[in-house]
Amino acid sequence: MPRLSVIVPCFQVQGFLRECLDSVLEQSFHDVEVIAVDDRSPDGCGAILDEYADRDPRVKVLHLPENVGLGRARNAGLPHATGDFLLFLDSDDTLTPGALRAVADRLAETGDPDVLVFDYARTYWWGGTRRNALAELLASTDGVFTAAERPEILDLLMVVWNKAYRRDFVEENGFAFPPGYYEDTPWTFPVMLTAARIATLDRICVNYRQRRQGNILSTTSRKHFDVHEQYKRVFAFVDAHPELNGWRPCLHRKMGEHCLDILAKPDRLPPAARGEFFRRTAELYRAFRPDETPGAVGSAEAAGAAGAAAPGLGVLDGSYASYLLREQAGRAGRAGGRQALRVRRAAGARARRALTGLRGLRSPDENLVLYSAASHQGLRGDPAAVYRAARELAPQLRGVWVVRDAEVAAGLPDGVAHVLLDSPEYLRLTARAKFFVNDVNWPGALVKRPGSVHVHTHRGTPLKYLGADLLGKPGARLGFDVPQMLRRADRWDHSLVANRHSELVWERVYPCHFASARTGSPRNDVLVTGGPTDFRARHGIPADHTVVLYAPTRRDYVRGGHVDRIDLARFAADLGEGHTLVVRLHPALATGPARGMGLAELHRRGIVVDATGEPHAEEVMLASDALVTDYSSLMFDYANLDRPIVVHADDWAAYTASRGAYLDITAEAPGHVSRSYRELAWLFASGGWRDEESARLRADFRSRFCEFDDGRAAERVVRTLLLGEPMPEPPARVPGPAGARDLLAST
């Protein structure tokens, strides 16, 4: 008996079917069977299924004598499933790598619940990916619960394929799918309300394909009227189970919202049928309105709260004409909002021009410094190090941080002056400030005032192509305006460099008017001097553990930038006892679906520590004993610690072809290079990661790329660039740059 049964109904999806089946059969978890149901598909689906069944005994194929529709095709597969748990996968969707292993582990961890709810991401036909917007609901519990205990779980998309079901639970309750569209509705609500033990898995397990055409829900048809019958079935189930009567307010609200959502979609209903659909919805809404008198709420008091009247549903108590007027008013309001935004922007532009006109009237405030980092995300990186040094060395300087919104402002330490981007105060300060310190470009609307000084700190030593070099890499510059970026860089007065390699690169790829300042990287001062970090304590990492930091970068050859190069759970296990694996994804991936592909769940289970959201990379580096990276510029900073570095370069050729690189990091690496996971695991199993050869490679690398990092970079910026004081060149903490060949020198 397999642990998992995956039921896959198939109809006219021959172009997607192989990808779907491969996503199941190529999982690392093999204790699975596939029940593939050919719903009398007129294309090649049946032959494809038979082909897979011939070569893999885990595939069982059921050919239906007639087309019965999605729901009843799933029903046909149910009696043939023998697994402990059932999963349903639509044949144009796919499982993500490692999904079944994560599901099986979570089922075991939670003691085989009735239902396990997991996450999904929408994958669009044009290549985009968007994670479920309510993913946080899956991360808020470690144990099992009921819907009454956590009614917000019903706010998730009411579909069948984002869950695993205990087969005995399904059979005992006789759950089955009805015919018609929206067949998931009368399955999911009864299942979720009946389940005594529900668990969640904060991991994207399904890629929900958003097809350009052929998707049932985007097909214009009267079949969308089926939603009314499906909700009648939901309420009939509640009628047959009086203990669920307290859920009526919630279900009533869900029904109204669902039907109005269908009506609002322009591609669902034929225009001539829209009025009829509204009237039928209104009739249903009135017919199932819950009794106002106290009823048998029982354990579903929370359900009553969840079913509170939602704004907008009152339109169902009126006429279709009233609904149309409301929709027209809403469209007009949205259009008015867009017009108001245009007016505000125009007014802002006039205000900026007016403030710019103050140039000839008032000189800059010599003691006002504006700071920003990571696109206005608060105290981070080099600007934060300069800010702290200025507060100590030059208290007469008034430092103000530009932040993007009130949420970032609320996270600032006490006593830190700040201003919101594009606010009137921001406009006033940018017209008056003498100094501007930033690690990315200031907004294009900011006009550089004569007498102001712009200090650009950058965000590390460059390995991959940047600036003007991106003009030759169309994939890497997708959505990136190089000429505009160069116009913004024209405002720089000083460009900070940590080594002569950076100096050479910046002066080439930013053909602007700045002067290179050999100050070192201010944020690296703490790495040189060995500052404190409480990272281990905050994450419960034992003091005697060897901490391996894995910091992969993003890829330009895939949309979204995320590629799983190694199996994190396997790597953590292979490191063995006494080791902790810490993972820090590229900042550009922090808010996308990348962490939901398994990292968040591994962090919750204590297998790895997810440090992607840590605002200060220096603290994470200080807490680690070794770095594994591919092509992240973090390696140049980490070299200041003089701790082992391993470069995992299994796709170096693809990376350089798509993005370009200024040096061959595999030939001039700061440590050993692995070309496969087997080599990476062997380096740590054998101890090669910290042998004499790794130390020699690291010393050569440090001599070249840590040339100006001596622990006084922030002080040097404050004294020489903000105060105008003389300061000697950085002492020779490490030897001068090695004679290694730089690819720039030959181009």
XYZ file of C-alpha atoms in Angstrom, residues 113-614:
502
model
C -4.382 14.509 10.131
C -7.644 14.302 8.226
C -6.559 17.116 5.904
C -3.223 18.750 5.156
C -3.431 22.145 3.437
C -0.360 23.238 1.477
C 0.575 26.235 -0.623
C 0.605 26.915 -4.353
C 1.806 29.514 -6.838
C 0.095 30.739 -9.971
C 2.333 30.292 -13.015
C 1.249 32.393 -15.952
C 1.475 31.480 -19.621
C 3.778 34.460 -20.228
C 6.271 33.189 -17.631
C 5.385 35.093 -14.473
C 4.910 33.459 -11.073
C 2.836 34.745 -8.142
C 2.525 33.068 -4.771
C -0.791 32.634 -2.996
C -1.499 36.016 -1.382
C -2.734 34.373 1.850
C 0.301 32.164 2.350
C 0.788 33.528 5.868
C -2.279 31.540 6.983
C -0.264 28.361 6.463
C 2.656 29.470 8.610
C 0.824 30.348 11.797
C 0.517 26.959 13.487
C 2.683 23.960 14.344
C -0.032 21.512 15.358
C -3.475 20.383 14.241
C -6.723 22.293 14.569
C -10.329 22.422 13.399
C -11.972 24.986 11.157
C -13.888 26.259 14.196
C -10.595 26.935 15.964
C -9.120 28.716 12.952
C -11.994 29.831 10.671
C -9.631 32.023 8.638
C -8.410 28.816 6.963
C -11.607 29.015 4.874
C -10.362 32.267 3.349
C -7.937 30.239 1.263
C -8.878 29.364 -2.287
C -11.581 26.714 -2.056
C -10.020 24.164 -4.392
C -9.360 20.468 -4.041
C -5.746 20.326 -5.294
C -4.026 22.264 -2.482
C -4.693 19.563 0.087
C -3.898 15.964 1.017
C -6.791 13.902 2.426
C -6.654 10.847 4.646
C -8.333 8.210 2.492
C -10.170 6.557 5.383
C -11.596 9.960 6.365
C -12.900 10.511 2.819
C -14.422 7.033 2.591
C -16.004 7.140 6.047
C -17.813 10.386 5.210
C -18.681 9.439 1.622
C -17.261 12.639 0.132
C -17.666 12.853 -3.650
C -17.637 15.415 -6.416
C -20.832 16.597 -8.139
C -21.097 17.283 -11.867
C -20.683 20.729 -13.357
C -18.413 23.732 -12.939
C -17.181 24.759 -9.455
C -17.283 21.143 -8.355
C -14.575 21.900 -5.761
C -17.012 24.002 -3.702
C -19.346 21.241 -2.398
C -16.300 19.045 -1.759
C -14.029 21.493 0.026
C -16.469 23.161 2.424
C -17.909 19.865 3.781
C -14.432 18.361 4.051
C -12.976 21.324 5.916
C -15.965 21.703 8.252
C -16.049 17.991 9.052
C -12.324 17.427 9.587
C -11.418 16.946 13.242
C -7.690 17.387 12.591
C -6.365 19.871 10.016
C -2.683 20.656 9.508
C -0.862 23.114 7.256
C 2.345 23.056 5.257
C 3.987 26.384 4.483
C 5.469 25.246 1.196
C 4.565 25.773 -2.459
C 3.727 22.265 -3.648
C 1.675 23.000 -6.774
C 2.297 25.247 -9.739
C -1.217 26.292 -10.716
C -1.016 26.957 -14.442
C -2.843 30.038 -15.715
C -3.440 29.169 -19.358
C -3.986 31.814 -21.996
C -6.953 29.839 -23.294
C -8.650 26.539 -22.571
C -9.022 27.163 -18.848
C -12.557 26.285 -17.741
C -12.965 29.252 -15.431
C -11.897 31.730 -18.117
C -14.332 30.305 -20.659
C -17.381 32.433 -21.441
C -20.362 30.153 -20.886
C -23.681 29.749 -19.112
C -22.042 26.821 -17.311
C -20.971 29.364 -14.697
C -24.574 29.263 -13.488
C -23.560 25.885 -11.982
C -22.123 27.747 -8.999
C -25.643 28.237 -7.663
C -26.371 24.499 -7.604
C -23.012 23.843 -5.980
C -23.814 26.159 -3.070
C -27.222 24.540 -2.718
C -25.330 21.292 -2.194
C -23.168 22.942 0.465
C -26.212 24.119 2.396
C -27.878 20.716 1.951
C -24.822 19.182 3.627
C -25.193 21.613 6.540
C -28.906 20.737 6.772
C -27.940 17.071 7.093
C -25.432 17.894 9.839
C -27.140 20.152 12.408
C -23.914 20.466 14.399
C -22.622 22.650 11.538
C -25.561 25.076 11.645
C -23.369 27.787 13.166
C -21.421 27.974 9.920
C -24.378 29.369 7.954
C -23.366 33.058 8.284
C -19.882 32.276 7.022
C -21.106 30.139 4.128
C -23.750 32.717 3.243
C -21.069 35.393 2.971
C -18.736 33.131 0.983
C -21.539 32.335 -1.454
C -22.366 35.997 -2.044
C -18.731 36.983 -2.504
C -18.069 34.076 -4.861
C -21.054 34.786 -7.095
C -20.389 38.522 -7.261
C -16.780 37.758 -8.139
C -17.947 35.630 -11.074
C -20.294 38.402 -12.181
C -17.503 40.981 -12.008
C -15.229 38.956 -14.313
C -15.723 40.209 -17.891
C -14.881 36.860 -19.515
C -17.097 34.486 -17.538
C -20.719 35.109 -18.502
C -22.295 35.924 -21.875
C -23.418 39.579 -21.777
C -27.054 38.619 -22.288
C -26.932 36.304 -19.256
C -25.453 38.697 -16.710
C -28.775 40.092 -15.508
C -30.212 36.610 -15.070
C -27.120 35.513 -13.154
C -27.489 38.460 -10.768
C -31.161 37.726 -10.148
C -30.518 34.044 -9.453
C -27.696 34.965 -7.098
C -29.941 37.435 -5.264
C -32.670 34.788 -4.929
C -30.179 32.316 -3.516
C -28.718 34.943 -1.205
C -32.153 35.698 0.246
C -33.187 32.050 0.423
C -30.175 31.021 2.495
C -29.932 34.116 4.655
C -29.193 32.824 8.168
C -31.823 33.136 10.869
C -31.285 36.324 12.889
C -32.356 34.563 16.089
C -29.771 32.685 18.152
C -29.259 29.219 16.774
C -27.193 26.134 17.390
C -23.847 27.871 17.126
C -22.067 25.358 19.320
C -18.343 25.301 18.681
C -18.665 27.542 15.651
C -18.801 30.903 17.443
C -15.708 31.849 15.481
C -17.588 30.945 12.308
C -20.164 33.584 13.109
C -17.388 36.145 13.350
C -15.979 34.912 10.075
C -19.406 35.229 8.524
C -19.984 38.849 9.501
C -21.614 40.907 6.790
C -19.074 41.850 4.160
C -19.058 45.292 2.515
C -20.735 45.219 -0.881
C -22.993 42.208 -0.366
C -25.934 44.482 0.358
C -26.213 45.050 -3.390
C -27.829 41.604 -3.606
C -30.849 42.989 -1.733
C -31.446 45.428 -4.577
C -32.065 45.264 -8.296
C -29.712 44.483 -11.168
C -30.045 48.101 -12.286
C -28.779 49.204 -8.862
C -25.898 46.795 -9.181
C -24.962 48.237 -12.582
C -25.084 51.773 -11.206
C -22.830 50.748 -8.353
C -20.373 49.081 -10.723
C -20.336 52.158 -12.947
C -19.741 54.352 -9.924
C -16.908 52.074 -8.864
C -15.313 52.286 -12.301
C -15.707 56.048 -12.273
C -14.170 56.172 -8.807
C -11.211 54.136 -9.944
C -10.800 56.347 -12.983
C -11.069 59.399 -10.749
C -8.460 57.908 -8.471
C -6.106 57.486 -11.396
C -6.777 61.069 -12.462
C -6.169 62.262 -8.889
C -2.888 60.374 -8.879
C -1.879 62.094 -12.091
C -2.817 65.449 -10.563
C -0.801 64.699 -7.421
C 2.177 63.679 -9.499
C 1.945 66.849 -11.558
C 1.677 68.908 -8.377
C 4.679 67.082 -6.988
C 6.649 67.856 -10.118
C 5.709 71.536 -9.818
C 6.726 71.494 -6.153
C 10.059 69.936 -7.040
C 10.621 72.548 -9.699
C 9.700 75.285 -7.231
C 12.082 73.916 -4.626
C 14.759 73.558 -7.251
C 14.314 77.263 -7.899
C 15.680 77.912 -4.414
C 19.148 77.013 -5.629
C 20.210 80.554 -6.287
C 18.562 81.867 -3.141
C 20.017 79.697 -0.390
C 23.223 77.735 -0.073
C 23.128 74.073 0.984
C 22.964 73.246 4.673
C 26.564 72.166 5.338
C 25.489 69.936 8.233
C 22.565 68.113 6.609
C 23.189 64.562 5.338
C 20.483 62.466 3.667
C 20.944 58.680 3.804
C 19.218 55.838 1.999
C 19.950 52.149 1.546
C 18.496 49.198 -0.354
C 15.866 51.341 -2.106
C 14.837 53.182 1.061
C 14.489 50.129 3.329
C 16.130 51.636 6.405
C 19.513 51.417 8.141
C 21.460 48.917 6.087
C 24.803 48.324 4.450
C 27.418 50.974 3.791
C 25.182 54.019 4.382
C 24.296 52.705 7.859
C 27.991 52.276 8.717
C 28.745 55.828 7.533
C 25.767 57.152 9.511
C 26.946 55.534 12.737
C 30.490 56.790 12.249
C 29.240 60.317 11.563
C 27.177 60.351 14.765
C 30.324 59.535 16.720
C 32.933 61.565 14.853
C 30.876 64.533 13.674
C 27.845 65.046 15.950
C 27.303 68.446 14.329
C 26.131 66.643 11.186
C 22.386 66.045 11.095
C 21.657 62.677 9.490
C 18.178 62.008 8.105
C 17.112 58.690 6.561
C 14.826 58.553 3.546
C 12.466 55.566 3.909
C 9.880 54.261 1.481
C 6.845 53.989 3.786
C 5.514 54.154 7.332
C 6.146 50.441 7.898
C 9.880 50.872 7.320
C 9.858 54.019 9.452
C 8.291 52.104 12.352
C 11.197 49.654 12.288
C 13.897 52.294 12.676
C 15.815 52.429 15.973
C 14.787 55.081 18.473
C 16.283 58.469 17.848
C 16.852 58.015 14.119
C 15.528 60.983 12.157
C 13.687 60.011 9.008
C 11.486 61.320 6.219
C 9.092 59.494 3.909
C 10.002 59.332 0.233
C 8.221 61.964 -1.916
C 6.644 63.668 1.087
C 6.706 67.494 1.292
C 9.407 67.256 3.962
C 11.465 65.010 1.692
C 11.223 67.592 -1.081
C 12.272 70.338 1.307
C 15.250 68.401 2.638
C 16.498 67.313 -0.779
C 16.507 70.969 -1.791
C 18.619 71.904 1.239
C 20.951 68.960 1.961
C 24.692 69.247 1.387
C 25.416 65.491 1.399
C 23.600 62.486 -0.078
C 24.790 58.966 0.832
C 23.177 55.990 -0.905
C 24.045 52.482 -2.098
C 21.573 52.564 -4.997
C 20.558 55.469 -7.182
C 18.306 58.204 -5.874
C 14.945 58.595 -7.672
C 15.120 60.181 -11.094
C 13.022 63.181 -9.996
C 15.739 64.303 -7.571
C 17.611 67.209 -9.141
C 21.232 67.569 -8.088
C 21.697 70.977 -6.594
C 24.966 72.893 -7.199
C 27.145 72.564 -4.151
C 25.629 69.258 -3.002
C 27.833 66.180 -2.692
C 26.616 62.718 -3.655
C 28.494 59.760 -2.182
C 27.663 56.455 -3.849
C 28.703 53.436 -1.817
C 27.611 50.642 -4.213
C 26.595 47.245 -2.800
C 29.757 45.191 -2.925
C 32.557 44.227 -5.262
C 31.276 43.516 -8.782
C 31.482 40.022 -10.257
C 28.520 40.018 -12.643
C 27.946 42.613 -15.364
C 26.487 45.938 -14.267
C 25.908 49.365 -15.734
C 26.647 49.984 -19.385
C 27.909 46.415 -19.836
C 24.292 45.243 -19.583
C 23.619 46.751 -23.003
C 25.196 43.611 -24.444
C 23.125 41.272 -22.248
C 19.459 41.677 -23.266
C 18.235 38.967 -20.903
C 19.953 40.437 -17.878
C 18.710 43.958 -18.542
C 15.072 42.901 -19.022
C 12.981 45.717 -17.569
C 16.094 47.747 -16.750
C 16.631 51.177 -18.339
C 20.406 51.513 -18.726
C 20.426 55.084 -20.133
C 18.196 56.272 -17.291
C 20.478 54.560 -14.769
C 23.492 56.360 -16.239
C 21.687 59.713 -16.057
C 21.134 59.091 -12.358
C 24.763 58.080 -11.907
C 25.760 61.442 -13.418
C 24.875 62.909 -10.015
C 27.606 60.970 -8.198
C 30.582 62.918 -6.887
C 32.361 60.050 -5.119
C 32.306 56.314 -5.799
C 33.588 54.183 -2.916
C 35.843 51.249 -3.789
C 37.259 48.424 -1.706
C 39.863 47.352 -4.269
C 41.356 48.364 -7.594
C 39.264 45.792 -9.410
C 36.120 47.664 -8.304
C 37.679 50.968 -9.263
C 38.406 49.707 -12.756
C 34.921 48.218 -13.172
C 32.951 51.216 -11.881
C 34.888 53.707 -13.988
C 34.281 51.606 -17.069
C 30.633 50.633 -16.667
C 29.489 54.002 -15.287
C 30.986 56.502 -17.769
C 29.991 59.466 -15.603
C 31.644 62.353 -13.730
C 32.540 60.901 -10.316
C 35.893 60.376 -8.639
C 36.821 56.979 -7.161
C 37.440 57.074 -3.423
C 39.731 54.305 -2.120
C 38.044 54.183 1.242
C 37.166 50.509 1.552
C 33.612 49.301 2.176
C 32.214 50.858 5.394
C 29.895 47.924 6.106
C 32.938 45.618 6.137
C 34.588 47.448 9.034
C 32.792 45.181 11.469
C 34.061 42.111 9.603
C 37.649 43.339 9.931
C 37.400 44.393 13.563
C 35.191 41.470 14.645
C 32.047 43.177 15.884
C 29.369 41.473 18.015
C 26.401 39.484 16.712
C 23.511 37.808 18.508
C 22.410 35.853 15.436
C 23.223 32.451 16.913
C 21.408 33.187 20.154
C 18.307 34.514 18.393
C 18.033 31.381 16.270
C 18.964 28.904 18.988
C 22.158 27.709 17.317
C 24.401 25.884 19.811
C 27.662 27.666 20.531
C 29.731 24.610 19.587
C 28.104 24.115 16.171
C 29.946 24.748 12.939
C 27.725 27.161 11.024
C 27.817 26.885 7.235
C 26.292 29.871 5.448
C 24.834 29.124 2.011
C 24.260 32.289 -0.033
C 23.185 31.667 -3.646
C 22.560 34.528 -6.043
C 19.737 35.017 -8.534
C 19.822 33.777 -12.133
C 19.026 35.859 -15.185
C 18.346 32.867 -17.405
C 15.059 32.049 -15.641
C 12.116 34.353 -15.076
C 11.900 35.263 -11.426
C 15.587 34.577 -10.858
C 15.266 31.576 -8.530
C 16.812 28.186 -9.255
C 17.293 25.464 -6.633
C 20.893 24.432 -7.244
C 21.135 22.039 -4.280
C 18.764 20.071 -2.079
C 18.956 22.030 1.177
C 17.592 19.231 3.370
C 20.086 16.770 1.911
C 22.989 19.189 2.350
C 22.013 19.865 5.969
C 21.853 16.119 6.623
C 25.158 15.473 4.867
C 26.883 18.117 6.981
C 26.068 15.908 9.940
C 25.814 16.374 13.685
C 27.374 19.471 15.128
C 26.646 21.566 12.031
C 23.950 24.134 11.255
C 23.119 25.185 7.717
C 22.086 28.853 7.401
C 20.545 29.955 4.088
C 20.413 33.515 2.832
C 18.782 34.016 -0.567
C 19.495 37.022 -2.764
C 17.588 40.091 -1.456
C 15.657 40.294 -4.732
C 14.102 36.893 -3.926
C 13.123 37.681 -0.334
C 9.500 38.631 -1.043
C 8.789 36.342 -4.010
C 7.851 32.653 -4.126
C 11.434 31.397 -3.661
C 11.203 30.954 0.113
C 7.887 29.154 -0.279
C 9.478 26.447 -2.421
C 10.671 24.686 0.720
C 12.983 27.039 2.601
C 10.316 28.396 4.956
C 9.147 24.880 5.842
C 12.709 23.627 6.425
C 13.282 26.593 8.707
C 10.116 25.841 10.692
C 11.195 22.247 11.145
C 14.651 23.276 12.352
C 16.472 21.615 9.448
C 17.994 24.900 8.260
C 17.963 28.498 9.447
C 16.448 30.943 6.954
C 18.409 34.200 7.191
C 16.983 35.744 4.018
C 14.978 38.303 5.952
C 17.864 39.377 8.198
